[in-house]
Short mmCIF file of C-alpha atoms and ligand atoms in Angstrom, two decimals:
data_model
loop_
_atom_site.label_atom_id
_atom_site.label_comp_id
_atom_site.label_asym_id
_atom_site.label_seq_id
_atom_site.Cartn_x
_atom_site.Cartn_y
_atom_site.Cartn_z
CA UNK A 1 -0.74 4.73 -33.04
CA UNK A 2 0.28 7.72 -30.93
CA UNK A 3 -0.50 7.41 -27.21
CA UNK A 4 -2.44 10.31 -25.65
CA UNK A 5 -0.55 12.09 -22.88
CA UNK A 6 -2.33 11.72 -19.55
CA UNK A 7 -2.69 14.98 -17.61
CA UNK A 8 -2.21 14.42 -13.89
CA UNK A 9 -2.93 16.30 -10.68
CA UNK A 10 -1.19 15.23 -7.48
CA UNK A 11 -3.36 15.83 -4.39
CA UNK A 12 -1.25 16.02 -1.25
CA UNK A 13 2.48 16.49 -1.77
CA UNK A 14 4.19 15.07 1.30
CA UNK A 15 6.66 12.20 1.50
CA UNK A 16 5.01 9.63 -0.77
CA UNK A 17 4.22 12.20 -3.46
CA UNK A 18 7.74 13.62 -3.37
CA UNK A 19 9.57 10.29 -3.24
CA UNK A 20 7.41 8.29 -5.66
CA UNK A 21 4.42 9.89 -7.43
CA UNK A 22 5.99 13.15 -8.66
CA UNK A 23 9.35 11.75 -9.85
CA UNK A 24 7.73 8.69 -11.41
CA UNK A 25 5.12 10.77 -13.31
CA UNK A 26 7.89 13.14 -14.43
CA UNK A 27 9.82 10.15 -15.79
CA UNK A 28 6.81 8.65 -17.57
CA UNK A 29 6.68 9.76 -21.21
CA UNK A 30 2.90 9.26 -21.39
CA UNK A 31 2.13 11.48 -18.39
CA UNK A 32 2.29 15.21 -17.76
CA UNK A 33 1.99 16.72 -14.30
CA UNK A 34 -0.59 19.51 -14.74
CA UNK A 35 -0.74 20.68 -11.16
CA UNK A 36 -0.40 20.06 -7.45
CA UNK A 37 -2.72 20.66 -4.52
CA UNK A 38 -1.76 20.55 -0.84
CA UNK A 39 -3.26 22.23 2.22
CA UNK A 40 0.27 23.50 2.76
CA UNK A 41 0.27 25.94 -0.15
CA UNK A 42 3.91 26.90 0.35
CA UNK A 43 4.96 23.26 -0.10
CA UNK A 44 2.72 22.96 -3.16
CA UNK A 45 4.19 26.13 -4.68
CA UNK A 46 7.78 24.95 -4.18
CA UNK A 47 7.06 21.64 -5.84
CA UNK A 48 5.06 23.25 -8.65
CA UNK A 49 8.11 25.31 -9.47
CA UNK A 50 10.32 22.23 -9.45
CA UNK A 51 7.91 20.26 -11.67
CA UNK A 52 6.91 23.24 -13.81
CA UNK A 53 3.17 22.92 -13.21
CA UNK A 54 0.21 24.77 -11.67
CA UNK A 55 -0.63 25.17 -7.99
CA UNK A 56 -4.29 24.49 -7.25
CA UNK A 57 -5.92 26.26 -4.32
CA UNK A 58 -8.61 23.68 -3.67
CA UNK A 59 -9.53 20.10 -4.45
CA UNK A 60 -12.40 21.42 -6.59
CA UNK A 61 -10.04 23.53 -8.69
CA UNK A 62 -7.76 20.52 -9.26
CA UNK A 63 -10.48 18.08 -10.30
CA UNK A 64 -12.26 20.80 -12.28
CA UNK A 65 -9.21 21.35 -14.51
CA UNK A 66 -10.09 19.98 -17.98
CA UNK A 67 -6.38 19.29 -18.62
CA UNK A 68 -6.46 16.71 -15.81
CA UNK A 69 -7.35 13.13 -16.79
CA UNK A 70 -6.11 11.43 -13.63
CA UNK A 71 -5.23 12.19 -10.02
CA UNK A 72 -2.99 10.71 -7.35
CA UNK A 73 -4.57 10.88 -3.89
CA UNK A 74 -1.62 11.26 -1.48
CA UNK A 75 -3.35 12.88 1.50
CA UNK A 76 -3.69 11.29 4.97
CA UNK A 77 -5.96 8.22 5.09
CA UNK A 78 -9.04 9.95 6.52
CA UNK A 79 -9.40 12.03 3.33
CA UNK A 80 -8.91 9.21 0.81
CA UNK A 81 -12.61 8.46 0.38
CA UNK A 82 -13.72 12.08 -0.06
CA UNK A 83 -10.94 12.87 -2.55
CA UNK A 84 -11.35 9.61 -4.50
CA UNK A 85 -15.15 9.85 -4.78
CA UNK A 86 -15.09 13.50 -5.84
CA UNK A 87 -12.38 12.83 -8.44
CA UNK A 88 -14.22 9.79 -9.87
CA UNK A 89 -17.47 11.79 -10.00
CA UNK A 90 -15.57 14.51 -11.88
CA UNK A 91 -14.60 11.88 -14.48
CA UNK A 92 -10.95 11.40 -13.42
CA UNK A 93 -8.96 8.16 -13.12
CA UNK A 94 -7.71 7.71 -9.55
CA UNK A 95 -4.56 6.27 -8.01
CA UNK A 96 -5.29 6.31 -4.29
CA UNK A 97 -2.79 5.67 -1.54
CA UNK A 98 -3.39 2.85 0.91
CA UNK A 99 -5.43 2.03 2.88
CA UNK A 100 -8.10 2.92 0.32
CA UNK A 101 -10.43 4.25 3.06
CA UNK A 102 -10.83 4.13 6.82
CA UNK A 103 -14.18 2.29 6.99
CA UNK A 104 -16.06 -0.26 4.91
CA UNK A 105 -18.93 2.21 4.48
CA UNK A 106 -16.55 4.69 2.84
CA UNK A 107 -15.00 1.95 0.76
CA UNK A 108 -18.43 0.81 -0.46
CA UNK A 109 -19.16 4.39 -1.55
CA UNK A 110 -15.85 4.49 -3.43
CA UNK A 111 -16.75 1.23 -5.19
CA UNK A 112 -20.14 2.66 -6.19
CA UNK A 113 -18.59 5.85 -7.60
CA UNK A 114 -15.96 3.73 -9.39
CA UNK A 115 -18.56 1.50 -11.06
CA UNK A 116 -20.59 4.48 -12.20
CA UNK A 117 -17.51 6.33 -13.52
CA UNK A 118 -16.02 3.60 -15.73
CA UNK A 119 -12.60 5.05 -14.82
CA UNK A 120 -9.44 3.31 -13.58
CA UNK A 121 -9.25 3.05 -9.79
CA UNK A 122 -5.97 1.71 -8.43
CA UNK A 123 -5.04 1.59 -4.73
CA UNK A 124 -1.29 1.76 -4.15
CA UNK A 125 -0.66 -1.81 -3.01
CA UNK A 126 2.79 -1.62 -4.53
CA UNK A 127 4.10 -4.97 -3.23
CA UNK A 128 2.54 -6.68 -6.24
CA UNK A 129 5.01 -4.75 -8.42
CA UNK A 130 8.11 -5.45 -6.34
CA UNK A 131 10.43 -7.68 -8.44
CA UNK A 132 10.81 -10.64 -6.06
CA UNK A 133 7.11 -10.74 -5.18
CA UNK A 134 6.19 -10.63 -8.87
CA UNK A 135 8.61 -13.50 -9.51
CA UNK A 136 7.37 -15.41 -6.44
CA UNK A 137 3.82 -15.16 -7.78
CA UNK A 138 4.95 -16.70 -11.05
CA UNK A 139 6.93 -19.49 -9.34
CA UNK A 140 4.08 -20.35 -6.98
CA UNK A 141 1.64 -20.59 -9.93
CA UNK A 142 4.10 -23.03 -11.54
CA UNK A 143 3.99 -25.11 -8.34
CA UNK A 144 7.71 -24.92 -7.54
CA UNK A 145 7.15 -25.75 -3.85
CA UNK A 146 4.16 -28.03 -4.41
CA UNK A 147 0.95 -27.53 -2.47
CA UNK A 148 1.13 -24.62 -0.05
CA UNK A 149 1.09 -25.47 3.65
CA UNK A 150 1.76 -22.24 5.55
CA UNK A 151 2.92 -18.62 5.16
CA UNK A 152 4.81 -16.24 7.38
CA UNK A 153 5.14 -12.55 6.42
CA UNK A 154 6.79 -9.62 8.10
CA UNK A 155 6.75 -5.89 7.53
CA UNK A 156 8.73 -4.09 10.19
CA UNK A 157 10.56 -0.78 10.27
CA UNK A 158 11.29 1.90 12.81
CA UNK A 159 8.06 3.86 12.27
CA UNK A 160 6.51 6.49 10.02
CA UNK A 161 7.55 9.57 12.03
CA UNK A 162 10.94 9.77 10.29
CA UNK A 163 9.38 9.16 6.88
CA UNK A 164 6.46 11.61 6.97
CA UNK A 165 7.15 15.17 5.82
CA UNK A 166 6.49 16.29 9.42
CA UNK A 167 9.64 14.37 10.42
CA UNK A 168 8.51 14.28 14.07
CA UNK A 169 6.15 12.46 16.42
CA UNK A 170 3.62 15.16 15.59
CA UNK A 171 2.83 13.29 12.36
CA UNK A 172 -0.77 12.53 11.28
CA UNK A 173 0.27 8.83 11.20
CA UNK A 174 -0.06 8.87 15.04
CA UNK A 175 -3.46 10.65 15.07
CA UNK A 176 -6.43 8.31 14.99
CA UNK A 177 -8.82 10.83 13.39
CA UNK A 178 -6.48 11.23 10.39
CA UNK A 179 -4.89 7.78 10.15
CA UNK A 180 -7.81 5.55 11.14
CA UNK A 181 -5.38 2.71 11.92
CA UNK A 182 -1.92 2.22 13.32
CA UNK A 183 0.64 -0.18 11.88
CA UNK A 184 -2.03 -2.68 10.81
CA UNK A 185 -3.50 -0.16 8.34
CA UNK A 186 -0.11 1.25 7.38
CA UNK A 187 2.04 -1.85 6.83
CA UNK A 188 -0.38 -4.75 7.44
CA UNK A 189 -2.62 -3.74 4.56
CA UNK A 190 0.30 -4.24 2.13
CA UNK A 191 1.00 -7.82 3.17
CA UNK A 192 -2.69 -8.69 3.38
CA UNK A 193 -3.03 -7.67 -0.25
CA UNK A 194 0.20 -9.48 -1.13
CA UNK A 195 -0.88 -12.84 0.30
CA UNK A 196 -4.18 -12.61 -1.60
CA UNK A 197 -2.12 -12.02 -4.75
CA UNK A 198 0.44 -14.79 -4.08
CA UNK A 199 -2.12 -17.45 -3.17
CA UNK A 200 -5.08 -16.46 -5.39
CA UNK A 201 -7.32 -16.82 -2.36
CA UNK A 202 -9.23 -14.47 -0.06
CA UNK A 203 -8.62 -14.34 3.68
CA UNK A 204 -11.47 -16.03 5.53
CA UNK A 205 -10.73 -15.24 9.16
CA UNK A 206 -8.24 -13.53 11.43
CA UNK A 207 -7.08 -13.65 15.05
CA UNK A 208 -5.06 -10.56 15.90
CA UNK A 209 -3.32 -8.96 18.84
CA UNK A 210 -2.70 -5.25 18.30
CA UNK A 211 -0.26 -3.66 20.71
CA UNK A 212 1.11 -0.23 21.54
CA UNK A 213 4.65 -0.84 22.73
CA UNK A 214 6.64 2.33 22.28
CA UNK A 215 5.30 5.10 20.04
CA UNK A 216 4.54 8.37 21.81
CA UNK A 217 3.02 11.75 21.01
CA UNK A 218 5.37 14.76 21.35
CA UNK A 219 4.07 15.26 24.93
CA UNK A 220 5.38 11.81 25.90
CA UNK A 221 1.98 10.10 26.11
CA UNK A 222 1.64 6.77 24.32
CA UNK A 223 -0.28 6.92 21.04
CA UNK A 224 -3.72 5.30 21.15
CA UNK A 225 -3.26 3.03 18.14
CA UNK A 226 -1.24 -0.10 17.43
CA UNK A 227 2.49 0.13 16.74
CA UNK A 228 2.70 -3.67 16.49
CA UNK A 229 0.21 -6.22 15.21
CA UNK A 230 0.51 -9.99 15.37
CA UNK A 231 -1.98 -11.88 13.19
CA UNK A 232 -3.00 -15.46 12.48
CA UNK A 233 -4.97 -15.95 9.28
CA UNK A 234 -6.95 -18.70 7.56
CA UNK A 235 -7.45 -18.31 3.83
CA UNK A 236 -10.64 -19.41 2.08
CA UNK A 237 -8.65 -22.25 0.48
CA UNK A 238 -7.75 -23.48 3.99
CA UNK A 239 -4.15 -22.19 4.00
CA UNK A 240 -3.04 -20.92 7.43
CA UNK A 241 -0.38 -18.29 8.11
CA UNK A 242 0.99 -15.70 10.47
CA UNK A 243 2.17 -12.11 10.04
CA UNK A 244 3.92 -9.54 12.23
CA UNK A 245 3.82 -5.82 11.50
CA UNK A 246 5.91 -3.42 13.51
CA UNK A 247 6.85 0.24 13.80
CA UNK A 248 9.39 -0.60 16.52
CA UNK A 249 12.04 -2.43 14.51
CA UNK A 250 14.88 -0.14 15.59
CA UNK A 251 17.57 -2.46 14.29
CA UNK A 252 18.36 -0.43 11.23
CA UNK A 253 17.49 -3.01 8.58
CA UNK A 254 13.84 -3.12 7.52
CA UNK A 255 12.20 -6.55 7.42
CA UNK A 256 9.86 -6.95 4.48
CA UNK A 257 10.33 -10.67 4.01
CA UNK A 258 8.01 -13.61 3.52
CA UNK A 259 8.42 -17.36 3.82
CA UNK A 260 6.06 -19.72 2.04
CA UNK A 261 6.10 -23.39 3.05
CA UNK A 262 4.99 -26.09 0.60
CA UNK A 263 4.96 -29.87 0.25
CA UNK A 264 8.11 -29.82 -1.93
CA UNK A 265 10.11 -27.07 -0.25
CA UNK A 266 10.29 -23.59 1.26
CA UNK A 267 10.44 -20.23 -0.55
CA UNK A 268 12.23 -17.37 1.25
CA UNK A 269 11.61 -13.94 -0.26
CA UNK A 270 13.70 -10.96 0.88
CA UNK A 271 14.98 -13.01 3.81
CA UNK A 272 18.50 -13.10 5.19
CA UNK A 273 20.06 -14.47 2.00
CA UNK A 274 21.95 -12.21 -0.43
CA UNK A 275 19.63 -13.43 -3.23
CA UNK A 276 16.11 -12.00 -3.42
CA UNK A 277 14.40 -15.39 -3.52
CA UNK A 278 15.86 -18.67 -2.29
CA UNK A 279 13.88 -21.86 -2.73
CA UNK A 280 15.12 -24.62 -0.43
CA UNK A 281 13.94 -27.93 -1.83
CA UNK A 282 13.20 -30.96 0.33
CA UNK A 283 16.32 -32.77 -0.94
CA UNK A 284 18.59 -29.89 0.12
CA UNK A 285 18.95 -28.29 -3.33
CA UNK A 286 18.81 -24.48 -3.28
CA UNK A 287 17.45 -22.48 -6.21
CA UNK A 288 18.35 -18.79 -6.13
CA UNK A 289 16.87 -15.79 -7.93
CA UNK A 290 18.35 -12.30 -8.07
CA UNK A 291 15.59 -10.21 -9.55
CA UNK A 292 15.79 -6.83 -7.80
CA UNK A 293 15.68 -5.37 -4.30
CA UNK A 294 12.73 -3.92 -2.39
CA UNK A 295 12.45 -0.23 -1.42
CA UNK A 296 13.09 0.72 2.17
CA UNK A 297 12.28 4.04 3.83
CA UNK A 298 15.98 4.86 3.69
CA UNK A 299 16.57 3.62 0.14
CA UNK A 300 13.77 4.46 -2.28
CA UNK A 301 13.63 2.49 -5.52
CA UNK A 302 11.25 3.09 -8.39
CA UNK A 303 7.90 1.63 -7.31
CA UNK A 304 6.55 1.03 -10.82
CA UNK A 305 3.09 1.97 -9.55
CA UNK A 306 2.82 5.14 -11.61
CA UNK A 307 3.88 3.34 -14.82
CA UNK A 308 1.27 0.65 -14.17
CA UNK A 309 -1.47 3.25 -13.49
CA UNK A 310 -0.65 5.28 -16.61
CA UNK A 311 -0.40 2.12 -18.74
CA UNK A 312 -3.78 0.88 -17.49
CA UNK A 313 -5.32 4.21 -18.60
CA UNK A 314 -3.62 4.40 -21.99
CA UNK A 315 -4.16 0.71 -22.75
CA UNK A 316 -7.74 0.82 -21.41
CA UNK A 317 -7.22 -2.24 -19.22
CA UNK A 318 -7.48 -3.22 -15.57
CA UNK A 319 -4.42 -2.35 -13.46
CA UNK A 320 -2.62 -5.12 -11.53
CA UNK A 321 -4.46 -3.98 -8.40
CA UNK A 322 -7.99 -2.59 -8.47
CA UNK A 323 -10.54 -0.89 -6.24
CA UNK A 324 -11.89 -4.37 -5.46
CA UNK A 325 -8.50 -5.40 -4.03
CA UNK A 326 -8.36 -2.18 -1.99
CA UNK A 327 -11.75 -3.01 -0.48
CA UNK A 328 -10.83 -6.61 0.33
CA UNK A 329 -7.56 -5.63 2.05
CA UNK A 330 -9.30 -2.92 4.07
CA UNK A 331 -11.92 -5.41 5.27
CA UNK A 332 -9.15 -7.63 6.68
CA UNK A 333 -7.52 -4.69 8.50
CA UNK A 334 -10.87 -3.79 10.07
CA UNK A 335 -11.54 -7.40 11.08
CA UNK A 336 -8.08 -7.61 12.68
CA UNK A 337 -8.92 -4.59 14.85
CA UNK A 338 -12.20 -6.21 15.87
CA UNK A 339 -10.47 -9.50 16.68
CA UNK A 340 -7.91 -7.75 18.84
CA UNK A 341 -10.65 -5.95 20.81
CA UNK A 342 -12.74 -9.12 21.27
CA UNK A 343 -9.82 -11.52 21.79
CA UNK A 344 -11.30 -14.03 19.37
CA UNK A 345 -11.23 -15.20 15.75
CA UNK A 346 -13.27 -12.99 13.43
CA UNK A 347 -14.63 -13.93 9.99
CA UNK A 348 -13.95 -11.16 7.49
CA UNK A 349 -17.06 -9.20 6.43
CA UNK A 350 -16.29 -8.01 2.91
N1 LIG B 401 2.12 2.86 -0.80
C1 LIG B 401 3.05 3.06 0.12
O1 LIG B 401 3.96 2.25 0.27
C2 LIG B 401 2.99 4.29 0.97
C3 LIG B 401 4.14 4.77 1.61
C4 LIG B 401 4.01 5.92 2.40
C5 LIG B 401 2.79 6.55 2.55
N2 LIG B 401 1.69 6.04 1.92
C6 LIG B 401 0.37 6.69 2.05
O2 LIG B 401 0.42 7.95 1.40
C7 LIG B 401 -0.46 8.86 2.04
C8 LIG B 401 0.31 10.13 2.41
O3 LIG B 401 1.38 9.77 3.25
P1 LIG B 401 2.75 10.59 3.31
O4 LIG B 401 3.74 9.66 3.85
O5 LIG B 401 3.01 11.28 2.05
O6 LIG B 401 2.35 11.66 4.44
P2 LIG B 401 3.07 13.08 4.73
O7 LIG B 401 2.75 13.43 6.13
O8 LIG B 401 4.50 13.03 4.35
O9 LIG B 401 2.35 14.09 3.73
C9 LIG B 401 0.96 14.35 3.77
C10 LIG B 401 0.71 15.62 2.94
O10 LIG B 401 -0.71 15.80 2.82
C11 LIG B 401 -1.01 17.19 3.07
N3 LIG B 401 -2.40 17.23 3.54
C12 LIG B 401 -2.89 16.88 4.75
N4 LIG B 401 -4.24 16.95 4.74
C13 LIG B 401 -4.60 17.36 3.50
C14 LIG B 401 -5.84 17.61 2.88
N5 LIG B 401 -7.01 17.43 3.51
N6 LIG B 401 -5.83 18.06 1.59
C15 LIG B 401 -4.67 18.27 0.93
N7 LIG B 401 -3.47 18.03 1.47
C16 LIG B 401 -3.43 17.57 2.74
C17 LIG B 401 0.02 17.63 4.07
O11 LIG B 401 0.19 19.04 4.08
C18 LIG B 401 1.29 16.89 3.58
O12 LIG B 401 1.96 17.64 2.60
C19 LIG B 401 -1.03 8.11 3.24
O13 LIG B 401 -2.27 7.58 2.92
C20 LIG B 401 -0.03 6.99 3.47
O14 LIG B 401 -0.61 5.84 4.07
C21 LIG B 401 1.79 4.95 1.15
#
């Protein structure tokens, strides 16, 4: 049977659209980029020429285009809910960047629009598609390290200002009204989703310390959001763990690694070894897996997110990560902020 080509509109065409969404749609034989919308119309026009598609002049024009079956929402976080809800209500499938929204109220409204629409809603928690994390999920299900005892995850790089299209400290990532969260919502949300995926359990409670150590606005004043977050978690299945997220890892090499401790051994994923996963068994035996590297800001690899989104639409199935997962991860980010303010453990309100 011939697969229908999915018409796509990309909403917001900054760094993530240019480095992942646009090239990965262009390479997907079941997708066709119909058009691009960005508040910066010059940027949209340049990219529309490169990708041989239309320039839309408003969100309404983009989601009103009958050739469009699906949209990618790649605008700053504060606009995710508005764009996602309007696109779902217009009958479009939505791939929304993370975090899915900036409040639980917004996220609940997204979930309501999603349920009513019957469309695919996929938040871009791309760590589930990263080769070593996919493999780790499989190995953990098989019980390679026995019963899980503890986890330790990191996501640390030198900050979003060099990544964002603004390429300066004047980026929206540092503005609370557009970002909603600092590093916890930017990097933390990825690992929160990942640990839910790896352990098949929800996070029950969090104790977090969110810090602003070094990031500054162009005028030299410190930003008023976290550039580091240190978290302790307890999962609903009782598993404890810690995570550190940082925008001040100026060492050159990004740290996106995780260590999972079990009764039979320890699994190190994207750690200091050459191999992507090394399982150190209790008796000293090492089992190594070379399955594929992880993207860094400096070295972009195919995320696989667009292929998964398009496949979920054409195959009429759930994607590997759904609107429900986006909501759960957001709830943990919000609870971490509350814990840091109160200085105490907080149970997650989903
Ligand atoms: N999944 C990931 O790993 C990942 C990685 C990077 C960024 N992101 C997310 O992608 C989103 C975009 O980030 P980015 O790095 O591309 O930012 P960016 O600053 O590089 O680009 C943002 C773009 O949005 C446009 N824009 C701003 N407000 C708009 C609006 N209201 N309507 C239309 N266009 C608007 C800007 O002109 C700019 O072109 C964010 O939510 C971010 O968290 C996700």
